[in-house]
Amino acid sequence: MNTQPPNQCSAWHALGALAARPDSPPIADLFARDPARKDRFSVAAAGVRYDFSRQRIDRAVLDALLELARQRGFDEWRAAFLRGDPINSTEKRAVQHVAQRAGDAAPAGVKAALARMRELAARVRAGGRIRRIVHLGTGGSSLGPKLVVDALGVRDTAIEFRFAANVDPLDLERALAGAEPDSTLFIVVSKTFTTEETLANARAAKRWLGARDPAKHFIAITGNAAAANAFGATDVLPIPETVGGRYSVWSAAGFGALCAIGADAFDELLAGAREIDLHFAQAGAARNAPALMALVGVWNVNFLGATGHAILPYAHALKLLPAYLQQLEMESNGKRIDREGRAIDYATAPLLFGEEGTVGQHSFYQLLHQGTPAVAADFIVAGQMHGDAERCALLGAYAEAQADALAFGTTDAGIEPYRACPGNRASSTLALERIDARNLGRLLALYEHKVFTQGVIWNVNSFDQWGVELGKQLARQILSRRNP
Ligand code: F6P
């Protein structure tokens, strides 16, 4: 397997030379020269269209990026990942989130866990005792399920769903507002069952329940069943060791989401991701949507100096997507040491942020259009939106207008400098047919495989997160000093 630094590849140097061309064509010229550009610089993956025609990429750049993927051993790394090799080298683990959504091809343990999730969800609903479900967990043990529930909505409104991730007592207090202990169920999600914030919230929940039997009010989702049992939970669903937190929404960590959206919709979510897995496994890099998303990102970060990446979903249902992708991308590839333990001297994951459109337009888009940092953007749009035609049309028009404004800027030569938008600012558009469980599964899997591919290019292990440990240790020391 290739673990050489990417900047030793000849393709890396070719890309450097292309970026430095004095006559680098601006995006507007690229469109003017090629009327078929939109089609030529778009690919379809399982019903999702990835359009990167508004990137600062011509044929020569694209060819060099594809050559970089080849030189970095993309095909071999992809095969090793999908085969279940232990590519998470620092934790000596395979990476098996794809197996969680493999349907008929899934390992027996995955099928059994899914069957238990369905059975337990039916039990939670039976009898109508439970009126409030509070999901306790943080990071990957919260962001995915919360996004899914927020995006797809609660199927049966007889049960209210809330999430508490922050150890700030206000979070749980608000999640419990109006709840009755007898009719409240806590789903505690923690792969390790050692995350202090989650455990502190779980202990607070237990105190709130008073003398009630914790076995009737807690379901634990964890890879550490012994600790969950010791806490008092007897219903325990597993998170496999080989499924990282930020990749775990497909596993039992998504149990709360399954309860909320219904088991059939959860199956659709998995099926959508599975379609993208198939596409990712089979398509050559030149037509492979996640691989292209990754390569476009590498071009922007490493060759055009884009230190920011904005996620701009033009759909209120996807308003939590930026938060989800923040963890997925920055915890996975925010790395400074490569797979051989060497210090890295090239940029890795950019700062990722975002906001739903059109709300973000009235907040940070000023910087996108006229600011000094280079920020690349992903617009996420859906063909069919729910609601009245007037507002849906406005939403769609704004998404296109913003992408065009970034790409082409102002064209009036006599305009005052402070009004001028320079344009030539890169963005891509991901177009879904509609926001539903299947398309959400597709979208999240696209980004997962993008992140994997960037890890291959940057020669980092995308599946560990050692950088978060020091803060945890220091907090423990500070606490023990304050309460000896
Ligand atoms: O601190 C970071 C982290 O380890 C994430 O990677 C993870 O998603 C989150 O904490 C929660 O961890 P756990 O599921 O073990 O509680």
Short mmCIF file of C-alpha atoms and ligand atoms in Angstrom, two decimals:
data_model
loop_
_atom_site.label_atom_id
_atom_site.label_comp_id
_atom_site.label_asym_id
_atom_site.label_seq_id
_atom_site.Cartn_x
_atom_site.Cartn_y
_atom_site.Cartn_z
CA MET A 1 0.00 0.00 0.00
CA ASN A 2 1.27 3.46 -0.90
CA THR A 3 2.13 5.46 2.23
CA GLN A 4 4.46 7.93 0.55
CA PRO A 5 3.78 11.64 1.09
CA PRO A 6 1.56 12.90 -1.74
CA ASN A 7 3.88 15.80 -2.47
CA GLN A 8 6.45 13.27 -3.67
CA CYS A 9 4.14 12.25 -6.54
CA SER A 10 4.83 13.66 -9.97
CA ALA A 11 1.11 14.40 -10.31
CA TRP A 12 1.31 16.68 -7.25
CA HIS A 13 4.00 18.73 -8.98
CA ALA A 14 2.03 18.77 -12.22
CA LEU A 15 -0.93 20.16 -10.28
CA GLY A 16 1.31 22.80 -8.69
CA ALA A 17 2.42 23.89 -12.14
CA LEU A 18 -1.17 24.01 -13.39
CA ALA A 19 -2.24 26.14 -10.43
CA ALA A 20 0.63 28.55 -11.11
CA ARG A 21 -0.23 29.07 -14.81
CA PRO A 22 -0.32 32.82 -15.44
CA ASP A 23 -3.08 32.28 -17.99
CA SER A 24 -5.22 30.03 -15.73
CA PRO A 25 -8.70 30.37 -17.21
CA PRO A 26 -11.31 31.88 -14.89
CA ILE A 27 -14.54 29.92 -14.40
CA ALA A 28 -16.44 32.30 -16.70
CA ASP A 29 -14.01 31.55 -19.55
CA LEU A 30 -14.25 27.84 -18.95
CA PHE A 31 -18.00 28.08 -19.51
CA ALA A 32 -17.61 30.38 -22.51
CA ARG A 33 -15.19 27.98 -24.20
CA ASP A 34 -17.23 24.85 -23.63
CA PRO A 35 -21.03 24.99 -23.97
CA ALA A 36 -21.24 21.38 -22.75
CA ARG A 37 -19.20 22.11 -19.61
CA LYS A 38 -22.08 21.53 -17.21
CA ASP A 39 -22.54 17.97 -18.47
CA ARG A 40 -18.87 17.26 -18.91
CA PHE A 41 -18.09 18.29 -15.34
CA SER A 42 -20.98 16.45 -13.67
CA VAL A 43 -21.49 12.85 -12.65
CA ALA A 44 -24.52 10.95 -11.42
CA ALA A 45 -24.39 8.50 -8.54
CA ALA A 46 -27.51 6.58 -7.56
CA GLY A 47 -29.82 9.47 -8.40
CA VAL A 48 -27.60 12.20 -6.92
CA ARG A 49 -25.95 14.57 -9.37
CA TYR A 50 -22.57 16.02 -8.49
CA ASP A 51 -21.94 19.12 -10.60
CA PHE A 52 -18.44 20.53 -10.29
CA SER A 53 -18.60 22.72 -13.38
CA ARG A 54 -18.28 25.89 -11.24
CA GLN A 55 -14.89 24.76 -9.98
CA ARG A 56 -11.64 26.27 -11.26
CA ILE A 57 -10.93 23.04 -13.07
CA ASP A 58 -10.28 22.39 -16.74
CA ARG A 59 -9.52 19.11 -18.49
CA ALA A 60 -5.78 19.34 -17.73
CA VAL A 61 -6.41 19.82 -14.01
CA LEU A 62 -8.95 17.02 -13.90
CA ASP A 63 -6.57 14.64 -15.65
CA ALA A 64 -3.78 15.53 -13.23
CA LEU A 65 -6.11 15.00 -10.24
CA LEU A 66 -7.10 11.58 -11.57
CA GLU A 67 -3.44 10.77 -12.07
CA LEU A 68 -2.78 11.84 -8.47
CA ALA A 69 -5.45 9.39 -7.30
CA ARG A 70 -3.77 6.65 -9.35
CA GLN A 71 -0.31 7.46 -8.02
CA ARG A 72 -1.61 7.54 -4.45
CA GLY A 73 -2.98 4.00 -4.89
CA PHE A 74 -6.66 4.91 -4.68
CA ASP A 75 -7.81 1.57 -6.19
CA GLU A 76 -5.73 -0.49 -3.75
CA TRP A 77 -6.76 1.55 -0.71
CA ARG A 78 -10.43 1.38 -1.71
CA ALA A 79 -10.19 -2.39 -2.11
CA ALA A 80 -8.46 -2.77 1.27
CA PHE A 81 -11.10 -0.63 2.96
CA LEU A 82 -14.02 -2.51 1.42
CA ARG A 83 -12.37 -5.89 2.10
CA GLY A 84 -12.17 -5.06 5.81
CA ASP A 85 -8.37 -4.84 6.12
CA PRO A 86 -7.18 -3.16 9.35
CA ILE A 87 -6.61 0.23 7.71
CA ASN A 88 -7.21 2.07 10.99
CA SER A 89 -3.57 1.42 11.81
CA THR A 90 -3.13 3.38 15.05
CA GLU A 91 -6.07 1.56 16.62
CA LYS A 92 -5.30 -1.69 14.74
CA ARG A 93 -8.85 -2.03 13.51
CA ALA A 94 -10.74 -2.66 10.32
CA VAL A 95 -13.23 0.00 9.26
CA GLN A 96 -16.64 -1.55 8.86
CA HIS A 97 -19.36 1.07 8.72
CA VAL A 98 -20.17 -0.04 5.17
CA ALA A 99 -20.97 -3.54 6.47
CA GLN A 100 -23.66 -2.02 8.74
CA ARG A 101 -25.75 -1.14 5.70
CA ALA A 102 -24.90 -4.06 3.43
CA GLY A 103 -28.47 -5.45 3.51
CA ASP A 104 -28.60 -9.10 2.43
CA ALA A 105 -24.81 -9.17 2.18
CA ALA A 106 -24.32 -7.94 5.76
CA PRO A 107 -22.57 -10.17 8.31
CA ALA A 108 -24.89 -12.22 10.55
CA GLY A 109 -24.08 -10.01 13.57
CA VAL A 110 -25.21 -6.88 11.72
CA LYS A 111 -28.49 -8.51 10.66
CA ALA A 112 -29.09 -9.71 14.21
CA ALA A 113 -28.46 -6.21 15.62
CA LEU A 114 -30.86 -4.68 13.11
CA ALA A 115 -33.53 -7.25 13.99
CA ARG A 116 -33.06 -6.43 17.69
CA MET A 117 -33.37 -2.72 16.95
CA ARG A 118 -36.68 -3.31 15.17
CA GLU A 119 -37.97 -5.56 17.94
CA LEU A 120 -36.92 -3.15 20.70
CA ALA A 121 -38.43 -0.18 18.84
CA ALA A 122 -41.74 -2.06 18.57
CA ARG A 123 -41.57 -2.83 22.30
CA VAL A 124 -40.92 0.83 23.13
CA ARG A 125 -44.09 1.78 21.25
CA ALA A 126 -46.25 -1.07 22.53
CA GLY A 127 -48.71 -0.15 25.23
CA GLY A 128 -48.28 3.58 24.77
CA ARG A 129 -46.40 3.98 28.07
CA ILE A 130 -43.50 5.97 26.59
CA ARG A 131 -44.31 9.58 25.70
CA ARG A 132 -40.79 11.09 25.64
CA ILE A 133 -37.53 9.63 24.37
CA VAL A 134 -34.37 11.47 25.32
CA HIS A 135 -31.25 10.52 23.41
CA LEU A 136 -28.10 11.07 25.48
CA GLY A 137 -24.79 11.00 23.62
CA THR A 138 -22.27 13.33 22.08
CA GLY A 139 -20.13 13.63 18.94
CA GLY A 140 -20.77 10.73 16.61
CA SER A 141 -23.10 9.25 19.17
CA SER A 142 -25.47 12.17 18.67
CA LEU A 143 -24.89 14.15 15.48
CA GLY A 144 -26.00 11.47 13.01
CA PRO A 145 -29.19 10.37 14.77
CA LYS A 146 -30.10 14.01 15.47
CA LEU A 147 -29.61 14.98 11.83
CA VAL A 148 -31.71 12.03 10.63
CA VAL A 149 -34.58 12.82 13.00
CA ASP A 150 -34.46 16.52 12.20
CA ALA A 151 -34.30 15.91 8.47
CA LEU A 152 -36.98 13.26 8.18
CA GLY A 153 -39.28 14.09 11.09
CA VAL A 154 -40.96 11.94 13.69
CA ARG A 155 -43.37 9.41 12.19
CA ASP A 156 -45.65 8.95 15.18
CA THR A 157 -46.09 12.11 17.17
CA ALA A 158 -47.36 10.23 20.24
CA ILE A 159 -43.73 10.15 21.36
CA GLU A 160 -41.64 13.32 21.60
CA PHE A 161 -37.95 13.00 20.75
CA ARG A 162 -35.25 15.12 22.33
CA PHE A 163 -31.47 15.08 22.31
CA ALA A 164 -29.04 16.17 25.00
CA ALA A 165 -25.35 16.19 24.09
CA ASN A 166 -23.90 18.98 26.20
CA VAL A 167 -22.81 18.48 29.79
CA ASP A 168 -24.17 21.97 30.46
CA PRO A 169 -27.18 21.07 32.67
CA LEU A 170 -29.42 23.33 30.60
CA ASP A 171 -29.32 20.91 27.68
CA LEU A 172 -30.85 18.00 29.59
CA GLU A 173 -33.13 20.34 31.53
CA ARG A 174 -34.62 21.55 28.25
CA ALA A 175 -34.81 18.01 26.86
CA LEU A 176 -36.85 17.04 29.89
CA ALA A 177 -39.12 20.07 29.98
CA GLY A 178 -42.72 18.86 30.22
CA ALA A 179 -41.69 15.20 30.53
CA GLU A 180 -42.97 12.81 33.22
CA PRO A 181 -40.50 10.31 34.67
CA ASP A 182 -42.92 7.38 34.35
CA SER A 183 -43.33 7.87 30.62
CA THR A 184 -39.74 8.83 29.74
CA LEU A 185 -37.16 6.58 28.14
CA PHE A 186 -33.47 7.48 27.90
CA ILE A 187 -31.38 6.06 25.09
CA VAL A 188 -27.76 6.38 26.18
CA VAL A 189 -25.43 6.13 23.21
CA SER A 190 -21.73 5.87 23.89
CA LYS A 191 -19.43 3.51 22.06
CA THR A 192 -16.93 3.54 24.90
CA PHE A 193 -19.35 4.20 27.76
CA THR A 194 -16.55 6.27 29.26
CA THR A 195 -17.37 9.68 27.74
CA GLU A 196 -17.69 11.86 30.83
CA GLU A 197 -20.27 14.28 29.44
CA THR A 198 -22.63 11.50 28.39
CA LEU A 199 -22.20 9.57 31.63
CA ALA A 200 -22.75 12.70 33.72
CA ASN A 201 -25.98 13.35 31.83
CA ALA A 202 -27.01 9.71 32.27
CA ARG A 203 -26.39 9.97 36.03
CA ALA A 204 -28.43 13.17 36.14
CA ALA A 205 -31.22 11.38 34.26
CA LYS A 206 -31.13 8.58 36.81
CA ARG A 207 -31.46 11.10 39.65
CA TRP A 208 -34.41 12.69 37.85
CA LEU A 209 -36.10 9.26 37.70
CA GLY A 210 -35.88 8.92 41.49
CA ALA A 211 -36.54 5.41 42.80
CA ARG A 212 -37.74 4.03 39.45
CA ASP A 213 -36.06 0.93 38.05
CA PRO A 214 -33.36 2.10 35.60
CA ALA A 215 -33.79 -1.12 33.58
CA LYS A 216 -37.26 0.12 32.55
CA HIS A 217 -36.08 3.64 31.63
CA PHE A 218 -32.70 3.20 29.97
CA ILE A 219 -31.60 1.52 26.78
CA ALA A 220 -27.85 1.58 26.25
CA ILE A 221 -26.15 1.51 22.86
CA THR A 222 -22.49 0.77 23.32
CA GLY A 223 -19.47 -1.40 22.66
CA ASN A 224 -18.98 -1.68 26.43
CA ALA A 225 -21.95 -3.75 27.60
CA ALA A 226 -20.38 -4.47 30.99
CA ALA A 227 -20.24 -0.76 31.87
CA ALA A 228 -23.80 -0.23 30.63
CA ASN A 229 -25.03 -3.14 32.75
CA ALA A 230 -23.15 -1.79 35.76
CA PHE A 231 -24.93 1.52 35.19
CA GLY A 232 -28.27 -0.28 35.40
CA ALA A 233 -29.29 -0.73 31.77
CA THR A 234 -30.29 -4.27 30.87
CA ASP A 235 -31.37 -3.61 27.28
CA VAL A 236 -28.08 -3.10 25.47
CA LEU A 237 -27.50 -2.88 21.73
CA PRO A 238 -23.97 -3.18 20.34
CA ILE A 239 -21.75 -0.70 18.51
CA PRO A 240 -19.02 -2.80 16.87
CA GLU A 241 -15.44 -1.86 17.66
CA THR A 242 -14.76 -1.40 13.95
CA VAL A 243 -17.42 1.31 13.54
CA GLY A 244 -16.13 4.77 14.47
CA GLY A 245 -18.47 7.19 16.24
CA ARG A 246 -18.76 9.59 13.31
CA TYR A 247 -19.56 6.67 11.00
CA SER A 248 -22.01 4.98 13.36
CA VAL A 249 -25.45 6.31 12.45
CA TRP A 250 -26.02 3.15 10.38
CA SER A 251 -25.41 0.89 13.36
CA ALA A 252 -27.36 0.53 16.60
CA ALA A 253 -26.19 4.09 17.39
CA GLY A 254 -29.03 5.05 15.05
CA PHE A 255 -31.59 3.27 17.24
CA GLY A 256 -33.21 6.51 18.41
CA ALA A 257 -33.51 7.62 14.80
CA LEU A 258 -35.08 4.29 13.88
CA CYS A 259 -37.63 4.74 16.69
CA ALA A 260 -38.42 8.24 15.45
CA ILE A 261 -38.60 7.82 11.68
CA GLY A 262 -39.82 4.20 11.72
CA ALA A 263 -38.03 0.98 10.85
CA ASP A 264 -39.01 1.08 7.19
CA ALA A 265 -37.62 4.58 6.70
CA PHE A 266 -34.45 3.51 8.52
CA ASP A 267 -34.15 0.64 6.02
CA GLU A 268 -34.47 3.20 3.22
CA LEU A 269 -31.68 5.27 4.77
CA LEU A 270 -29.45 2.19 4.77
CA ALA A 271 -30.50 1.28 1.23
CA GLY A 272 -29.58 4.74 -0.06
CA ALA A 273 -26.14 4.52 1.52
CA ARG A 274 -25.76 1.01 0.09
CA GLU A 275 -26.37 2.31 -3.44
CA ILE A 276 -23.57 4.81 -3.00
CA ASP A 277 -21.31 2.10 -1.56
CA LEU A 278 -21.87 0.11 -4.72
CA HIS A 279 -21.17 3.14 -6.90
CA PHE A 280 -18.03 3.95 -4.91
CA ALA A 281 -16.82 0.36 -5.15
CA GLN A 282 -17.44 -0.02 -8.87
CA ALA A 283 -17.02 3.31 -10.66
CA GLY A 284 -13.61 4.27 -11.98
CA ALA A 285 -12.24 7.45 -10.42
CA ALA A 286 -13.21 9.58 -13.44
CA ARG A 287 -16.94 8.83 -12.92
CA ASN A 288 -16.84 8.18 -9.18
CA ALA A 289 -18.76 10.95 -7.40
CA PRO A 290 -17.16 10.66 -3.93
CA ALA A 291 -13.69 10.31 -5.44
CA LEU A 292 -14.27 13.42 -7.56
CA MET A 293 -15.62 15.33 -4.55
CA ALA A 294 -12.39 14.42 -2.76
CA LEU A 295 -10.11 15.37 -5.64
CA VAL A 296 -11.88 18.68 -6.17
CA GLY A 297 -11.37 19.36 -2.46
CA VAL A 298 -7.67 18.52 -2.69
CA TRP A 299 -7.30 20.90 -5.65
CA ASN A 300 -8.95 23.70 -3.69
CA VAL A 301 -7.10 23.08 -0.42
CA ASN A 302 -3.62 22.20 -1.61
CA PHE A 303 -3.30 24.10 -4.88
CA LEU A 304 -5.68 27.07 -4.67
CA GLY A 305 -5.14 27.71 -0.96
CA ALA A 306 -8.77 27.34 0.12
CA THR A 307 -8.60 27.19 3.89
CA GLY A 308 -12.38 27.05 4.27
CA HIS A 309 -15.13 24.80 3.03
CA ALA A 310 -18.74 25.93 3.32
CA ILE A 311 -21.64 23.47 3.37
CA LEU A 312 -24.75 25.23 2.11
CA PRO A 313 -27.86 23.03 2.06
CA TYR A 314 -30.79 24.77 0.42
CA ALA A 315 -33.26 22.76 2.46
CA HIS A 316 -34.38 23.45 6.01
CA ALA A 317 -34.53 19.68 6.57
CA LEU A 318 -30.75 19.55 6.15
CA LYS A 319 -29.97 22.40 8.53
CA LEU A 320 -27.95 20.10 10.80
CA LEU A 321 -25.85 18.74 7.94
CA PRO A 322 -23.00 21.28 8.43
CA ALA A 323 -22.62 20.24 12.09
CA TYR A 324 -22.61 16.57 11.10
CA LEU A 325 -20.02 17.11 8.38
CA GLN A 326 -17.87 19.22 10.67
CA GLN A 327 -17.19 16.14 12.75
CA LEU A 328 -17.03 13.76 9.80
CA GLU A 329 -14.45 15.80 7.90
CA MET A 330 -12.47 17.58 10.58
CA GLU A 331 -12.24 14.73 13.10
CA SER A 332 -11.33 12.34 10.28
CA ASN A 333 -8.81 14.36 8.32
CA GLY A 334 -7.78 17.18 10.65
CA LYS A 335 -4.38 15.52 10.99
CA ARG A 336 -0.73 16.63 11.00
CA ILE A 337 0.99 13.24 11.14
CA ASP A 338 0.89 10.85 8.20
CA ARG A 339 0.43 7.09 8.08
CA GLU A 340 4.18 6.59 8.65
CA GLY A 341 4.27 8.90 11.68
CA ARG A 342 5.93 11.77 9.80
CA ALA A 343 5.04 15.43 10.25
CA ILE A 344 2.99 16.65 7.30
CA ASP A 345 4.09 19.71 5.32
CA TYR A 346 0.96 20.17 3.20
CA ALA A 347 -2.57 21.18 4.16
CA THR A 348 -5.11 18.52 5.17
CA ALA A 349 -8.79 19.07 6.09
CA PRO A 350 -9.99 22.67 5.64
CA LEU A 351 -12.10 24.47 8.23
CA LEU A 352 -15.63 23.33 7.52
CA PHE A 353 -18.65 25.38 8.41
CA GLY A 354 -22.05 26.11 7.00
CA GLU A 355 -25.67 27.07 7.38
CA GLU A 356 -28.90 26.33 5.64
CA GLY A 357 -29.70 28.48 2.66
CA THR A 358 -31.25 31.00 2.53
CA VAL A 359 -30.45 31.83 6.17
CA GLY A 360 -26.67 31.89 5.70
CA GLN A 361 -27.00 34.45 2.91
CA HIS A 362 -27.82 37.04 5.53
CA SER A 363 -24.92 36.06 7.72
CA PHE A 364 -21.54 35.00 6.31
CA TYR A 365 -22.03 35.01 2.53
CA GLN A 366 -20.54 38.51 2.44
CA LEU A 367 -17.17 36.89 3.15
CA LEU A 368 -17.77 34.22 0.52
CA HIS A 369 -18.37 36.84 -2.16
CA GLN A 370 -15.91 39.57 -1.19
CA GLY A 371 -13.78 38.32 1.69
CA THR A 372 -10.06 37.60 1.57
CA PRO A 373 -9.89 33.93 2.65
CA ALA A 374 -10.46 31.43 -0.14
CA VAL A 375 -13.49 29.30 0.68
CA ALA A 376 -14.89 26.58 -1.55
CA ALA A 377 -18.56 25.75 -1.19
CA ASP A 378 -20.93 22.83 -1.64
CA PHE A 379 -24.50 23.76 -2.50
CA ILE A 380 -26.98 21.00 -1.75
CA VAL A 381 -30.31 21.29 -3.50
CA ALA A 382 -33.39 19.15 -3.96
CA GLY A 383 -35.54 19.08 -7.10
CA GLN A 384 -38.83 18.58 -5.33
CA MET A 385 -39.39 20.55 -2.16
CA HIS A 386 -42.34 20.34 0.14
CA GLY A 387 -44.54 23.43 0.41
CA ASP A 388 -45.98 26.25 -1.65
CA ALA A 389 -44.61 26.87 -5.10
CA GLU A 390 -43.69 30.52 -4.48
CA ARG A 391 -41.26 29.88 -1.65
CA CYS A 392 -39.86 26.68 -3.18
CA ALA A 393 -39.13 28.60 -6.38
CA LEU A 394 -37.38 31.35 -4.40
CA LEU A 395 -35.27 28.79 -2.58
CA GLY A 396 -34.16 27.13 -5.82
CA ALA A 397 -33.48 30.45 -7.52
CA TYR A 398 -31.34 31.64 -4.61
CA ALA A 399 -29.21 28.50 -4.62
CA GLU A 400 -28.47 28.90 -8.31
CA ALA A 401 -27.99 32.66 -8.01
CA GLN A 402 -25.49 32.33 -5.19
CA ALA A 403 -23.45 29.70 -7.04
CA ASP A 404 -23.47 31.91 -10.16
CA ALA A 405 -22.54 35.03 -8.19
CA LEU A 406 -19.56 33.21 -6.69
CA ALA A 407 -18.46 31.82 -10.05
CA PHE A 408 -19.06 34.78 -12.36
CA GLY A 409 -19.13 37.82 -10.07
CA THR A 410 -20.25 41.25 -11.18
CA THR A 411 -19.81 41.98 -14.86
CA ASP A 412 -20.47 45.74 -14.89
CA ALA A 413 -17.09 47.38 -15.62
CA GLY A 414 -18.09 50.78 -14.23
CA ILE A 415 -19.20 49.50 -10.84
CA GLU A 416 -17.76 51.00 -7.62
CA PRO A 417 -15.02 48.77 -6.16
CA TYR A 418 -16.94 48.13 -2.93
CA ARG A 419 -19.86 46.74 -4.92
CA ALA A 420 -17.78 44.53 -7.17
CA CYS A 421 -17.76 40.77 -6.64
CA PRO A 422 -14.68 39.33 -8.27
CA GLY A 423 -16.20 35.94 -9.04
CA ASN A 424 -14.01 32.95 -9.91
CA ARG A 425 -14.94 31.52 -6.49
CA ALA A 426 -15.33 27.77 -6.56
CA SER A 427 -18.41 25.78 -5.69
CA SER A 428 -20.01 22.44 -6.48
CA THR A 429 -23.67 21.48 -6.41
CA LEU A 430 -25.08 18.21 -5.16
CA ALA A 431 -28.61 17.76 -6.48
CA LEU A 432 -31.00 15.28 -4.88
CA GLU A 433 -34.42 14.52 -6.33
CA ARG A 434 -36.05 15.18 -2.98
CA ILE A 435 -35.22 15.01 0.72
CA ASP A 436 -36.23 11.57 1.92
CA ALA A 437 -34.61 8.73 3.81
CA ARG A 438 -33.05 7.14 0.74
CA ASN A 439 -31.52 10.38 -0.50
CA LEU A 440 -30.26 11.29 2.95
CA GLY A 441 -28.53 7.91 3.13
CA ARG A 442 -27.01 8.57 -0.29
CA LEU A 443 -25.83 12.03 0.68
CA LEU A 444 -24.13 10.97 3.92
CA ALA A 445 -22.43 8.01 2.26
CA LEU A 446 -21.13 10.29 -0.51
CA TYR A 447 -19.41 12.48 2.07
CA GLU A 448 -18.09 9.46 3.99
CA HIS A 449 -16.37 8.13 0.90
CA LYS A 450 -15.13 11.57 -0.02
CA VAL A 451 -13.46 11.77 3.39
CA PHE A 452 -11.95 8.30 2.96
CA THR A 453 -10.54 9.24 -0.46
CA GLN A 454 -9.04 12.47 0.85
CA GLY A 455 -7.40 10.46 3.63
CA VAL A 456 -5.83 8.28 0.92
CA ILE A 457 -4.55 11.33 -0.98
CA TRP A 458 -3.25 13.06 2.16
CA ASN A 459 -1.80 9.81 3.53
CA VAL A 460 -3.57 10.13 6.88
CA ASN A 461 -5.55 7.66 8.95
CA SER A 462 -9.09 9.07 8.71
CA PHE A 463 -10.42 6.75 11.39
CA ASP A 464 -8.64 7.73 14.60
CA GLN A 465 -8.99 10.95 16.65
CA TRP A 466 -6.11 11.12 19.10
CA GLY A 467 -6.17 14.90 19.15
CA VAL A 468 -9.27 14.94 21.34
CA GLU A 469 -7.64 12.97 24.17
CA LEU A 470 -5.41 15.64 25.73
CA GLY A 471 -8.30 17.93 26.60
CA LYS A 472 -10.11 15.06 28.30
CA GLN A 473 -7.04 14.21 30.42
CA LEU A 474 -6.47 17.83 31.40
CA ALA A 475 -10.12 18.25 32.39
CA ARG A 476 -9.81 15.22 34.68
CA GLN A 477 -6.65 16.71 36.26
CA ILE A 478 -8.30 20.09 36.73
CA LEU A 479 -11.30 18.44 38.35
CA SER A 480 -9.19 16.38 40.71
CA ARG A 481 -7.20 19.49 41.70
CA ARG A 482 -10.43 21.39 42.38
CA ASN A 483 -12.09 18.50 44.25
CA PRO A 484 -9.18 16.57 45.77
O1 F6P B 1 -14.16 12.89 21.86
C1 F6P B 1 -14.41 12.52 20.54
C2 F6P B 1 -15.22 11.28 20.47
O2 F6P B 1 -14.41 10.20 20.83
C3 F6P B 1 -15.81 11.07 19.09
O3 F6P B 1 -14.96 10.48 18.21
C4 F6P B 1 -17.02 10.26 19.41
O4 F6P B 1 -17.95 10.31 18.36
C5 F6P B 1 -17.51 10.93 20.68
O5 F6P B 1 -16.33 11.30 21.35
C6 F6P B 1 -18.38 10.09 21.56
O6 F6P B 1 -17.74 8.93 22.00
P1 F6P B 1 -18.56 7.77 22.67
O7 F6P B 1 -19.54 7.23 21.70
O8 F6P B 1 -17.55 6.74 23.07
O9 F6P B 1 -19.27 8.34 23.87
#
